[in-house]
XYZ file of C-alpha atoms in Angstrom:
453
model
C 14.672 -2.306 7.844
C 14.624 -1.517 11.718
C 10.986 0.373 13.589
C 11.902 3.125 16.419
C 10.437 2.413 19.477
C 11.388 5.962 21.455
C 8.560 7.100 23.541
C 6.338 9.770 22.042
C 6.654 13.285 23.855
C 2.663 13.724 23.309
C 3.418 17.495 23.877
C 4.785 18.295 20.277
C 4.175 14.782 19.420
C 0.704 15.582 17.535
C -1.372 14.262 14.499
C -0.968 15.479 11.405
C -3.802 18.127 9.965
C -5.953 15.656 7.611
C -9.119 16.077 6.048
C -12.347 14.587 7.391
C -10.901 15.128 11.019
C -14.173 16.675 11.879
C -17.070 14.472 10.167
C -19.509 13.299 11.979
C -21.523 10.393 11.105
C -24.959 9.033 12.574
C -25.217 6.087 14.820
C -28.054 3.468 14.578
C -28.762 3.602 18.323
C -29.245 7.895 18.067
C -27.540 11.207 17.448
C -23.655 11.387 15.702
C -20.272 10.801 16.637
C -17.011 11.918 15.213
C -15.843 9.724 12.838
C -13.072 7.351 13.409
C -10.979 6.626 10.339
C -9.172 3.324 11.066
C -8.649 2.114 7.269
C -5.626 3.731 6.395
C -3.807 0.235 4.289
C -6.576 0.785 2.173
C -6.872 4.934 1.254
C -5.175 7.114 3.801
C -7.359 10.798 3.763
C -5.906 13.661 2.406
C -3.042 15.519 4.630
C -4.048 19.388 5.158
C -1.102 20.045 3.504
C -1.269 18.256 0.399
C -5.553 19.437 -0.092
C -3.991 23.341 0.327
C -1.370 23.069 -1.969
C -2.885 21.350 -4.951
C -6.519 24.099 -4.230
C -3.448 26.891 -4.668
C -2.182 24.665 -8.000
C -5.590 23.959 -9.497
C -6.218 27.784 -10.852
C -3.505 27.415 -12.881
C -3.816 23.605 -13.782
C -2.890 23.304 -17.086
C -1.653 20.842 -20.225
C 1.761 19.039 -19.148
C 4.581 19.107 -21.670
C 2.960 20.197 -25.282
C 1.263 23.268 -23.942
C 3.201 26.877 -25.238
C 0.654 29.035 -22.937
C 1.963 30.246 -19.396
C -0.533 27.404 -17.472
C 0.707 24.980 -20.042
C 4.715 25.574 -19.098
C 3.517 26.116 -14.747
C 2.108 22.202 -15.181
C 5.006 21.168 -16.915
C 7.367 22.250 -14.906
C 5.153 21.157 -11.631
C 4.918 17.992 -13.244
C 8.793 17.666 -13.930
C 9.686 19.032 -10.573
C 7.708 16.529 -9.009
C 10.390 13.775 -9.924
C 13.058 15.353 -8.450
C 11.391 15.572 -5.038
C 9.892 12.069 -5.229
C 13.486 10.928 -6.062
C 15.133 13.083 -3.551
C 12.134 10.999 -1.094
C 13.111 7.759 -1.849
C 16.882 8.434 -1.739
C 16.839 6.901 -6.158
C 20.351 6.907 -7.482
C 21.728 9.598 -9.938
C 20.388 7.200 -13.537
C 17.119 5.921 -11.789
C 13.686 6.840 -13.377
C 10.960 7.687 -11.717
C 7.679 6.825 -13.410
C 4.822 8.203 -12.531
C 1.918 5.374 -13.168
C -2.246 5.318 -11.760
C -1.036 3.214 -8.347
C 0.777 0.525 -6.903
C -1.202 -2.067 -9.434
C -0.694 -0.226 -12.293
C 3.191 0.220 -11.432
C 3.531 -3.808 -10.648
C 2.073 -4.686 -14.181
C 3.718 -1.417 -15.860
C 7.159 -3.726 -14.617
C 6.047 -6.665 -15.485
C 5.615 -5.583 -19.142
C 8.740 -4.517 -19.177
C 10.080 -7.635 -18.248
C 12.933 -8.922 -21.238
C 12.684 -12.542 -22.244
C 12.820 -15.256 -20.396
C 12.985 -14.001 -17.301
C 11.946 -15.937 -13.997
C 9.815 -13.959 -11.352
C 10.087 -15.186 -7.776
C 7.331 -13.657 -5.543
C 5.861 -14.594 -1.807
C 2.229 -16.175 -1.523
C 1.773 -13.433 1.129
C 2.186 -10.877 -1.032
C -0.970 -8.328 -1.688
C -2.860 -9.078 -5.078
C -0.840 -5.966 -7.082
C 2.464 -7.699 -6.246
C 1.366 -11.529 -6.522
C -0.786 -11.464 -9.731
C 0.896 -9.672 -12.724
C 3.521 -11.860 -13.357
C 1.543 -14.834 -14.700
C 2.503 -14.332 -18.176
C 6.122 -14.820 -17.074
C 7.878 -17.602 -15.335
C 6.729 -17.167 -11.534
C 7.524 -19.149 -8.660
C 5.321 -18.346 -5.572
C 6.925 -19.555 -2.479
C 5.662 -20.290 1.114
C 4.436 -18.133 3.450
C 7.614 -17.638 6.076
C 7.622 -17.809 9.355
C 10.348 -15.380 10.631
C 12.587 -13.231 8.479
C 15.486 -15.466 8.667
C 13.243 -17.808 6.481
C 12.249 -15.400 4.694
C 15.641 -15.118 3.049
C 17.002 -18.752 3.507
C 13.250 -19.849 1.233
C 14.356 -17.228 -1.278
C 18.002 -18.010 -1.685
C 17.394 -21.866 -2.027
C 14.557 -21.073 -4.648
C 17.307 -18.704 -6.187
C 20.198 -21.463 -6.054
C 18.090 -23.870 -8.112
C 17.042 -21.822 -11.316
C 18.838 -20.803 -14.077
C 22.114 -18.591 -13.456
C 22.798 -17.359 -17.187
C 19.022 -16.318 -17.489
C 17.277 -12.463 -15.930
C 15.226 -12.867 -12.876
C 13.261 -10.595 -10.497
C 12.171 -11.157 -6.854
C 9.026 -8.847 -6.045
C 8.406 -8.387 -2.270
C 6.534 -6.302 0.102
C 8.027 -3.634 2.274
C 5.104 -3.899 5.075
C 2.515 -6.368 4.868
C -1.013 -4.953 4.439
C -2.326 -7.514 6.220
C -0.339 -7.787 9.202
C 1.880 -4.419 9.243
C 5.223 -6.555 9.812
C 8.464 -5.389 8.071
C 10.344 -7.537 5.596
C 13.928 -7.924 5.585
C 14.116 -5.582 2.584
C 17.775 -5.254 2.440
C 18.486 -8.951 3.412
C 16.563 -9.902 0.439
C 17.998 -7.689 -1.805
C 21.212 -9.400 -1.009
C 20.048 -12.452 -1.760
C 18.736 -11.730 -5.026
C 21.689 -9.605 -6.133
C 24.523 -12.593 -5.017
C 22.074 -15.119 -7.575
C 21.579 -12.824 -10.450
C 18.525 -11.438 -9.756
C 16.832 -8.364 -9.484
C 14.562 -6.986 -6.639
C 11.394 -4.422 -6.754
C 10.068 -3.558 -3.764
C 6.005 -3.296 -3.167
C 6.089 0.461 -0.446
C 2.662 0.874 -1.140
C 2.664 -0.327 3.448
C 6.121 1.091 4.178
C 6.499 4.763 2.519
C 3.149 6.121 4.422
C 4.641 4.769 7.630
C 8.504 4.571 7.145
C 11.402 6.482 6.060
C 12.762 4.224 2.570
C 16.205 5.153 1.116
C 16.513 2.858 -2.515
C 20.191 3.454 -2.242
C 20.235 1.944 1.055
C 18.248 -0.974 1.090
C 19.715 -1.989 -2.282
C 16.541 -2.438 -3.953
C 16.288 -1.776 -8.407
C 13.122 -0.883 -8.451
C 10.114 0.878 -6.366
C 6.516 0.802 -6.353
C 3.827 2.730 -4.624
C 0.430 4.569 -4.534
C -0.798 7.955 -3.613
C -3.442 7.102 -2.427
C -1.199 5.792 0.698
C 0.526 8.637 1.244
C -1.923 11.313 2.147
C -1.762 12.367 -1.782
C -5.730 10.866 -3.115
C -5.864 12.078 -6.364
C -4.806 8.603 -8.981
C -1.228 8.361 -9.048
C 1.551 6.364 -8.368
C 5.042 5.983 -8.719
C 7.591 3.508 -10.166
C 10.896 4.253 -9.707
C 14.439 2.210 -9.957
C 17.022 0.894 -12.501
C 16.488 2.274 -16.629
C 17.809 -0.208 -18.845
C 14.397 -2.754 -18.539
C 12.056 0.189 -19.157
C 14.000 2.015 -21.676
C 14.442 -1.633 -23.834
C 10.376 -2.270 -23.489
C 7.866 -1.551 -25.175
C 6.016 1.751 -23.986
C 3.150 0.820 -21.887
C 0.415 2.661 -23.575
C 1.362 3.435 -26.701
C 0.432 7.204 -27.979
C 0.895 10.931 -27.641
C 3.831 11.464 -24.887
C 5.266 8.495 -25.185
C 6.428 8.857 -28.966
C 9.995 10.971 -30.098
C 8.804 10.574 -33.935
C 5.505 8.880 -35.769
C 6.355 9.192 -39.730
C 4.165 7.338 -42.414
C 6.135 5.293 -44.391
C 5.681 4.612 -48.371
C 4.202 1.214 -47.615
C 1.506 3.015 -46.051
C 2.233 1.596 -41.997
C 4.047 4.317 -39.109
C 7.314 4.524 -38.046
C 8.262 5.599 -34.234
C 10.794 6.964 -32.130
C 9.899 6.007 -28.780
C 11.141 8.041 -25.954
C 13.697 6.723 -23.604
C 13.254 9.120 -20.502
C 10.165 8.330 -18.147
C 7.814 9.833 -20.822
C 8.197 6.260 -22.899
C 5.667 4.890 -20.068
C 3.365 7.235 -19.573
C 1.124 7.890 -23.061
C -1.662 10.507 -22.602
C -2.256 13.185 -20.863
C -0.221 12.799 -17.014
C -2.341 13.351 -13.701
C -0.609 16.472 -13.052
C -2.794 17.058 -9.453
C -2.257 13.522 -8.666
C 1.870 13.907 -9.344
C 1.349 16.949 -7.630
C -0.349 15.535 -4.795
C 2.280 13.387 -4.252
C 5.191 15.732 -4.136
C 3.485 17.966 -1.844
C 2.642 14.365 0.469
C 6.443 13.774 -0.154
C 7.961 17.183 1.286
C 5.146 17.140 4.279
C 6.215 13.839 5.531
C 9.716 14.729 5.707
C 9.492 18.241 7.279
C 7.441 16.887 9.510
C 10.242 14.740 10.191
C 9.717 11.159 10.412
C 11.858 9.538 13.919
C 8.911 12.447 15.299
C 6.216 10.174 12.897
C 7.262 6.589 13.845
C 7.870 6.908 16.796
C 3.730 8.368 17.474
C 2.597 5.661 15.504
C 4.610 2.576 17.348
C 2.329 4.616 20.941
C -0.390 4.218 18.627
C 0.385 0.011 17.474
C 1.361 -0.361 21.686
C -2.163 1.058 22.704
C -4.011 -1.072 20.180
C -2.138 -4.333 20.304
C -1.938 -3.853 24.407
C -5.133 -2.971 24.722
C -6.920 -5.928 22.207
C -4.402 -8.959 24.478
C -6.807 -8.115 27.320
C -9.447 -9.831 25.407
C -9.120 -13.435 25.495
C -11.482 -13.620 22.850
C -9.260 -11.529 20.386
C -6.533 -13.902 17.838
C -3.606 -10.758 15.777
C -2.561 -12.264 12.673
C 1.342 -12.651 12.775
C 4.139 -14.026 10.548
C 6.583 -13.188 12.413
C 5.242 -13.209 16.195
C 4.689 -10.682 18.576
C 8.107 -9.310 18.848
C 8.205 -8.292 14.968
C 8.152 -4.718 14.336
C 5.613 -3.627 12.612
C 3.298 -0.312 10.999
C -0.091 0.576 11.492
C -1.523 -2.400 10.456
C -2.890 -4.827 12.833
C -5.933 -7.723 11.501
C -7.619 -9.918 13.839
C -10.820 -12.251 14.623
C -12.546 -12.796 17.631
C -13.937 -16.204 19.099
C -17.736 -16.047 18.327
C -17.893 -13.870 15.975
C -17.975 -13.137 12.115
C -15.455 -10.753 11.050
C -17.813 -8.397 9.013
C -20.449 -8.856 11.929
C -18.135 -7.405 13.699
C -16.554 -4.386 11.927
C -20.466 -3.400 10.838
C -21.370 -3.200 14.434
C -18.298 -0.998 14.693
C -18.989 1.385 11.792
C -22.855 1.636 13.029
C -22.855 1.945 16.777
C -19.393 3.116 17.084
C -18.937 6.033 13.879
C -15.297 3.684 13.465
C -14.541 3.006 9.990
C -12.475 -0.219 9.684
C -11.813 -2.591 6.803
C -13.187 -6.371 6.889
C -12.303 -9.728 4.293
C -9.398 -11.078 2.715
C -7.405 -7.769 1.982
C -6.738 -8.387 -1.508
C -3.900 -11.177 -0.115
C -6.024 -14.315 0.058
C -3.049 -16.557 0.183
C -1.652 -15.127 3.053
C -5.453 -14.083 5.190
C -6.169 -18.374 4.432
C -2.363 -19.784 5.669
C -3.268 -17.085 8.915
C -6.475 -18.071 9.404
C -6.125 -21.587 9.050
C -9.551 -22.173 9.246
C -12.707 -24.699 7.191
C -13.654 -22.184 4.327
C -16.898 -23.928 4.346
C -17.891 -22.959 7.412
C -20.278 -20.514 7.311
C -20.789 -17.478 9.132
C -23.586 -14.808 10.299
C -22.561 -12.398 7.793
C -21.064 -12.609 4.955
C -17.657 -11.605 3.977
C -17.541 -9.599 1.141
C -13.915 -10.884 -1.305
C -14.886 -14.065 -0.325
C -16.020 -16.897 -3.228
C -18.969 -18.697 -2.612
C -18.542 -21.619 0.190
C -16.284 -18.974 2.126
C -18.381 -16.850 4.332
C -16.467 -17.123 7.394
C -12.861 -16.787 6.286
C -12.263 -13.709 6.716
C -10.912 -11.214 9.547
C -10.892 -7.705 10.496
C -7.991 -5.151 9.743
C -7.639 -1.829 11.717
C -4.791 1.155 10.384
C -3.766 3.508 10.900
C -0.519 6.639 10.672
C 0.401 10.227 10.859
C -3.436 11.727 11.154
C -4.762 9.789 13.435
C -5.494 11.109 16.837
C -5.462 9.018 19.928
C -8.745 8.662 20.668
C -9.962 7.195 17.811
C -7.332 4.416 19.094
C -9.152 4.918 22.243
C -12.384 4.891 20.762
C -11.989 1.638 18.791
C -10.128 -0.634 21.903
C -13.035 0.230 24.048
C -15.666 -0.878 21.283
C -14.203 -4.263 20.687
C -14.223 -4.879 24.615
C -18.130 -3.768 24.579
C -18.675 -5.982 22.295
C -17.209 -9.022 23.368
C -18.656 -8.025 26.732
C -22.037 -7.000 25.618
C -22.838 -8.173 21.730
C -24.128 -5.846 19.595
C -27.129 -2.961 20.064
C -28.736 -3.678 16.510
C -29.689 -6.339 14.456
C -27.990 -7.244 11.109
C -28.436 -8.772 7.650
C -26.328 -10.124 4.776
C -26.973 -7.555 1.696
C -25.255 -7.726 -1.610
C -22.630 -9.672 0.215
C -22.162 -7.183 2.814
C -23.158 -6.891 6.786
C -25.356 -4.036 6.953
C -27.711 -3.051 10.517
C -31.260 -4.253 9.706
C -33.947 -1.837 9.110
């Protein structure tokens, strides 16, 4: 998997319209400024196109699958047509299923519930908790953090060579790190998995908003992602891929929609015949607005053109990395090194600063929203920081456990809706804070660093 490094023609390469682009926020030093949303890796703003599509549908909202009325039939068609849109967006194979869930976390927990008996799971310690933790009831092997893409493949190959070759196995790997933004060698990892009789699921939460993804080309068995990172923040996600394990598993949730036929037995019990389709794991009234928004985002990104979107994002990545490189006190976190291809996610620490304090000052004094902490990837951030977790800092990390007050970093992330001005303001603010210090005093309140009043 590679990232285009083509130059971005700024006359045509403009940010996509998103909600909130004109929102102003107050500064502790006085006045207001347009908010610079640079926390896309947590939740991206809604594309204006997505919002418009949802607003156009909202008056026609109705129950899905079980209504005879016009609005119900319209909503059902909208919901089911979204499967085709998502499948096309992901390059799914004809026999693949597209299951709608709540999020990436929900998708991977669903797959964990569908593992066949005796399944061995292999997952790198570098994963987000959404893909690190769902497998604890399985026979799971956690792999050490690799320092090169080649080492990642070699580590997996060694682990798979030692497994029981007769039983089922699953590899779970990210497409792009939520901490460093670095792209992982997904195609090569998939080849290694399949060579050893294992399957592979791709956590694409940080990949699909930034980069074209083709399930068939990457040869992964499943892919999971969240709408709220794909400019569709309405509480839906996707698990797409091979149907056999999903059909063989008990429904993720038992209830209406998952069942094809329910009947009472003479002994007083209940017999249930479950659906074999994606509906098997979609019990209850589905989030049709969330699903519609994902399909809308898929269409919007495709129509905008991935070459243009990727080129513009790489322009922003270079601007941030080059700007931070001019500040000796800043250390950018990386597994694979400076030359590794990456998406618009960059984490760093600043010498002499607690990261929570620095992030709070960016927000309160410059109107810039970033994230600080361990980013729901605690083992990876600990590996990258390599610091003493017992060292206390001025303002505690909100995600850190007691005794780990200084073990945190700052993450800046951006995407299709980010204007140049936001990253320029961010780089300027970092330089000013390092040079001059904060203009305001800060204190810890309920675990978060906030301006003192």
